[in-house]
Amino acid sequence: MKLLGTTTSPYVRKTRVVLAEKKIDCEFVIDNGGPDGLGLAEHTPLCRIPVLLLDDGSSLFDSRVIVEYFDNLAPNNRLIPPPGRERTLIRRWEALCDGTLDAAVAAVMESRRPAGERSQGWIDRQRKVIDFALAACARDLGDQPWCHGTAITLADIALGSMLGYLVFRYPAIDWRTPHPNLAKHYDKLMQRPSFADTAPAAA
């Protein structure tokens, strides 16, 4: 197997953390398909990373699909429960964190547009979404040691990947002060090799 992506994509990082937690051997290839992503069209019609190339020549894309494939590939350290309420709650965490990332990435991309073409209103809207989502994450985490249950799950991995992206791309956002429980949880996750070894350079 080969995982295509970059070291700065939070969606790719989520898949790499799952690989490490599951102790699955998979080659990681730095490839974003070029400036427009079209170089990935051979493997994914969406032209977005991450992409997983399987040994039979087929491919999987979208981080949510890839992490589920990895979790089913090895029975150890299950990160996603069987179908049922527990699974739904963990997938809800993942949706919340991925949605926060979508807003953060959209704001970053908009801020890179030429000044005359940039929409500050759009950026401000994404910032509000991020603030709402962080408050929801903090509320749902509460004082629990993990997002759900008694051990690390995909929920924690999704949360850590999202917070790490904010550290990397949005250092001006002070989420630690209003949400100390998120800060404590992120610091705990960063003690794990799976997170420490996949952190972007500035995270």
PDB file of N, CA and C in Angstrom, residues 40-78:
ATOM      1  N   LEU A  40      -3.455  14.046  -9.459  1.00  0.00           N
ATOM      2  CA  LEU A  40      -4.015  12.904  -8.731  1.00  0.00           C
ATOM      3  C   LEU A  40      -5.191  12.263  -9.463  1.00  0.00           C
ATOM      4  N   ALA A  41      -5.582  12.837 -10.589  1.00  0.00           N
ATOM      5  CA  ALA A  41      -6.791  12.383 -11.282  1.00  0.00           C
ATOM      6  C   ALA A  41      -6.749  10.904 -11.644  1.00  0.00           C
ATOM      7  N   GLU A  42      -5.554  10.380 -11.856  1.00  0.00           N
ATOM      8  CA  GLU A  42      -5.415   8.963 -12.189  1.00  0.00           C
ATOM      9  C   GLU A  42      -5.899   8.077 -11.048  1.00  0.00           C
ATOM     10  N   HIS A  43      -5.789   8.587  -9.809  1.00  0.00           N
ATOM     11  CA  HIS A  43      -6.122   7.783  -8.636  1.00  0.00           C
ATOM     12  C   HIS A  43      -7.423   8.204  -7.955  1.00  0.00           C
ATOM     13  N   THR A  44      -7.805   9.467  -8.111  1.00  0.00           N
ATOM     14  CA  THR A  44      -9.045   9.942  -7.501  1.00  0.00           C
ATOM     15  C   THR A  44      -9.661  11.036  -8.359  1.00  0.00           C
ATOM     16  N   PRO A  45     -10.914  10.895  -8.732  1.00  0.00           N
ATOM     17  CA  PRO A  45     -11.562  11.928  -9.541  1.00  0.00           C
ATOM     18  C   PRO A  45     -11.738  13.238  -8.781  1.00  0.00           C
ATOM     19  N   LEU A  46     -11.596  13.188  -7.451  1.00  0.00           N
ATOM     20  CA  LEU A  46     -11.739  14.407  -6.651  1.00  0.00           C
ATOM     21  C   LEU A  46     -10.469  15.242  -6.641  1.00  0.00           C
ATOM     22  N   CYS A  47      -9.342  14.625  -7.044  1.00  0.00           N
ATOM     23  CA  CYS A  47      -8.055  15.339  -7.120  1.00  0.00           C
ATOM     24  C   CYS A  47      -7.683  15.973  -5.786  1.00  0.00           C
ATOM     25  N   ARG A  48      -7.902  15.230  -4.702  1.00  0.00           N
ATOM     26  CA  ARG A  48      -7.572  15.733  -3.370  1.00  0.00           C
ATOM     27  C   ARG A  48      -6.891  14.635  -2.573  1.00  0.00           C
ATOM     28  N   ILE A  49      -6.031  15.040  -1.664  1.00  0.00           N
ATOM     29  CA  ILE A  49      -5.380  14.110  -0.754  1.00  0.00           C
ATOM     30  C   ILE A  49      -6.177  14.053   0.553  1.00  0.00           C
ATOM     31  N   PRO A  50      -6.047  12.891   1.256  1.00  0.00           N
ATOM     32  CA  PRO A  50      -5.193  11.739   0.998  1.00  0.00           C
ATOM     33  C   PRO A  50      -5.803  10.759  -0.005  1.00  0.00           C
ATOM     34  N   VAL A  51      -4.904   9.969  -0.582  1.00  0.00           N
ATOM     35  CA  VAL A  51      -5.298   8.874  -1.467  1.00  0.00           C
ATOM     36  C   VAL A  51      -4.517   7.640  -1.040  1.00  0.00           C
ATOM     37  N   LEU A  52      -5.192   6.515  -0.937  1.00  0.00           N
ATOM     38  CA  LEU A  52      -4.532   5.260  -0.593  1.00  0.00           C
ATOM     39  C   LEU A  52      -4.523   4.358  -1.817  1.00  0.00           C
ATOM     40  N   LEU A  53      -3.319   3.991  -2.266  1.00  0.00           N
ATOM     41  CA  LEU A  53      -3.179   3.071  -3.390  1.00  0.00           C
ATOM     42  C   LEU A  53      -3.044   1.662  -2.842  1.00  0.00           C
ATOM     43  N   LEU A  54      -3.950   0.788  -3.229  1.00  0.00           N
ATOM     44  CA  LEU A  54      -3.954  -0.588  -2.740  1.00  0.00           C
ATOM     45  C   LEU A  54      -3.113  -1.475  -3.643  1.00  0.00           C
ATOM     46  N   ASP A  55      -2.729  -2.621  -3.101  1.00  0.00           N
ATOM     47  CA  ASP A  55      -1.838  -3.523  -3.833  1.00  0.00           C
ATOM     48  C   ASP A  55      -2.481  -4.103  -5.084  1.00  0.00           C
ATOM     49  N   ASP A  56      -3.811  -4.116  -5.143  1.00  0.00           N
ATOM     50  CA  ASP A  56      -4.479  -4.672  -6.325  1.00  0.00           C
ATOM     51  C   ASP A  56      -4.653  -3.634  -7.439  1.00  0.00           C
ATOM     52  N   GLY A  57      -4.101  -2.436  -7.227  1.00  0.00           N
ATOM     53  CA  GLY A  57      -4.181  -1.398  -8.242  1.00  0.00           C
ATOM     54  C   GLY A  57      -5.337  -0.429  -8.067  1.00  0.00           C
ATOM     55  N   SER A  58      -6.241  -0.730  -7.157  1.00  0.00           N
ATOM     56  CA  SER A  58      -7.360   0.178  -6.907  1.00  0.00           C
ATOM     57  C   SER A  58      -6.942   1.250  -5.900  1.00  0.00           C
ATOM     58  N   SER A  59      -7.826   2.183  -5.647  1.00  0.00           N
ATOM     59  CA  SER A  59      -7.491   3.262  -4.721  1.00  0.00           C
ATOM     60  C   SER A  59      -8.687   3.618  -3.850  1.00  0.00           C
ATOM     61  N   LEU A  60      -8.379   4.188  -2.702  1.00  0.00           N
ATOM     62  CA  LEU A  60      -9.395   4.718  -1.800  1.00  0.00           C
ATOM     63  C   LEU A  60      -9.093   6.188  -1.573  1.00  0.00           C
ATOM     64  N   PHE A  61     -10.118   6.995  -1.434  1.00  0.00           N
ATOM     65  CA  PHE A  61      -9.898   8.411  -1.171  1.00  0.00           C
ATOM     66  C   PHE A  61     -10.914   8.923  -0.162  1.00  0.00           C
ATOM     67  N   ASP A  62     -10.594  10.064   0.420  1.00  0.00           N
ATOM     68  CA  ASP A  62     -11.297  10.694   1.533  1.00  0.00           C
ATOM     69  C   ASP A  62     -10.798  10.060   2.833  1.00  0.00           C
ATOM     70  N   SER A  63     -10.367  10.913   3.745  1.00  0.00           N
ATOM     71  CA  SER A  63      -9.768  10.417   4.985  1.00  0.00           C
ATOM     72  C   SER A  63     -10.724   9.537   5.774  1.00  0.00           C
ATOM     73  N   ARG A  64     -12.026   9.825   5.725  1.00  0.00           N
ATOM     74  CA  ARG A  64     -12.978   9.029   6.501  1.00  0.00           C
ATOM     75  C   ARG A  64     -13.056   7.595   5.998  1.00  0.00           C
ATOM     76  N   VAL A  65     -12.961   7.426   4.689  1.00  0.00           N
ATOM     77  CA  VAL A  65     -12.971   6.079   4.110  1.00  0.00           C
ATOM     78  C   VAL A  65     -11.663   5.358   4.422  1.00  0.00           C
ATOM     79  N   ILE A  66     -10.563   6.071   4.303  1.00  0.00           N
ATOM     80  CA  ILE A  66      -9.245   5.462   4.506  1.00  0.00           C
ATOM     81  C   ILE A  66      -9.053   5.015   5.948  1.00  0.00           C
ATOM     82  N   VAL A  67      -9.462   5.837   6.920  1.00  0.00           N
ATOM     83  CA  VAL A  67      -9.258   5.433   8.318  1.00  0.00           C
ATOM     84  C   VAL A  67     -10.118   4.224   8.667  1.00  0.00           C
ATOM     85  N   GLU A  68     -11.304   4.136   8.088  1.00  0.00           N
ATOM     86  CA  GLU A  68     -12.131   2.957   8.355  1.00  0.00           C
ATOM     87  C   GLU A  68     -11.497   1.709   7.740  1.00  0.00           C
ATOM     88  N   TYR A  69     -10.919   1.852   6.561  1.00  0.00           N
ATOM     89  CA  TYR A  69     -10.226   0.727   5.931  1.00  0.00           C
ATOM     90  C   TYR A  69      -9.076   0.263   6.812  1.00  0.00           C
ATOM     91  N   PHE A  70      -8.281   1.205   7.314  1.00  0.00           N
ATOM     92  CA  PHE A  70      -7.158   0.850   8.180  1.00  0.00           C
ATOM     93  C   PHE A  70      -7.642   0.161   9.456  1.00  0.00           C
ATOM     94  N   ASP A  71      -8.723   0.672  10.036  1.00  0.00           N
ATOM     95  CA  ASP A  71      -9.206   0.101  11.295  1.00  0.00           C
ATOM     96  C   ASP A  71      -9.701  -1.322  11.101  1.00  0.00           C
ATOM     97  N   ASN A  72     -10.276  -1.599   9.940  1.00  0.00           N
ATOM     98  CA  ASN A  72     -10.750  -2.952   9.648  1.00  0.00           C
ATOM     99  C   ASN A  72      -9.624  -3.878   9.213  1.00  0.00           C
ATOM    100  N   LEU A  73      -8.507  -3.293   8.786  1.00  0.00           N
ATOM    101  CA  LEU A  73      -7.399  -4.095   8.275  1.00  0.00           C
ATOM    102  C   LEU A  73      -6.698  -4.860   9.384  1.00  0.00           C
ATOM    103  N   ALA A  74      -6.642  -4.262  10.552  1.00  0.00           N
ATOM    104  CA  ALA A  74      -5.960  -4.896  11.686  1.00  0.00           C
ATOM    105  C   ALA A  74      -6.901  -4.890  12.887  1.00  0.00           C
ATOM    106  N   PRO A  75      -7.093  -6.040  13.536  1.00  0.00           N
ATOM    107  CA  PRO A  75      -8.053  -6.126  14.645  1.00  0.00           C
ATOM    108  C   PRO A  75      -7.561  -5.476  15.933  1.00  0.00           C
ATOM    109  N   ASN A  76      -6.261  -5.179  16.031  1.00  0.00           N
ATOM    110  CA  ASN A  76      -5.733  -4.602  17.267  1.00  0.00           C
ATOM    111  C   ASN A  76      -6.108  -3.128  17.400  1.00  0.00           C
ATOM    112  N   ASN A  77      -6.219  -2.679  18.643  1.00  0.00           N
ATOM    113  CA  ASN A  77      -6.455  -1.257  18.927  1.00  0.00           C
ATOM    114  C   ASN A  77      -7.600  -0.674  18.095  1.00  0.00           C
ATOM    115  N   ARG A  78      -8.763  -1.272  18.217  1.00  0.00           N
ATOM    116  CA  ARG A  78      -9.888  -0.777  17.417  1.00  0.00           C
ATOM    117  C   ARG A  78     -10.205   0.670  17.777  1.00  0.00           C
TER     118      ARG A  78
END
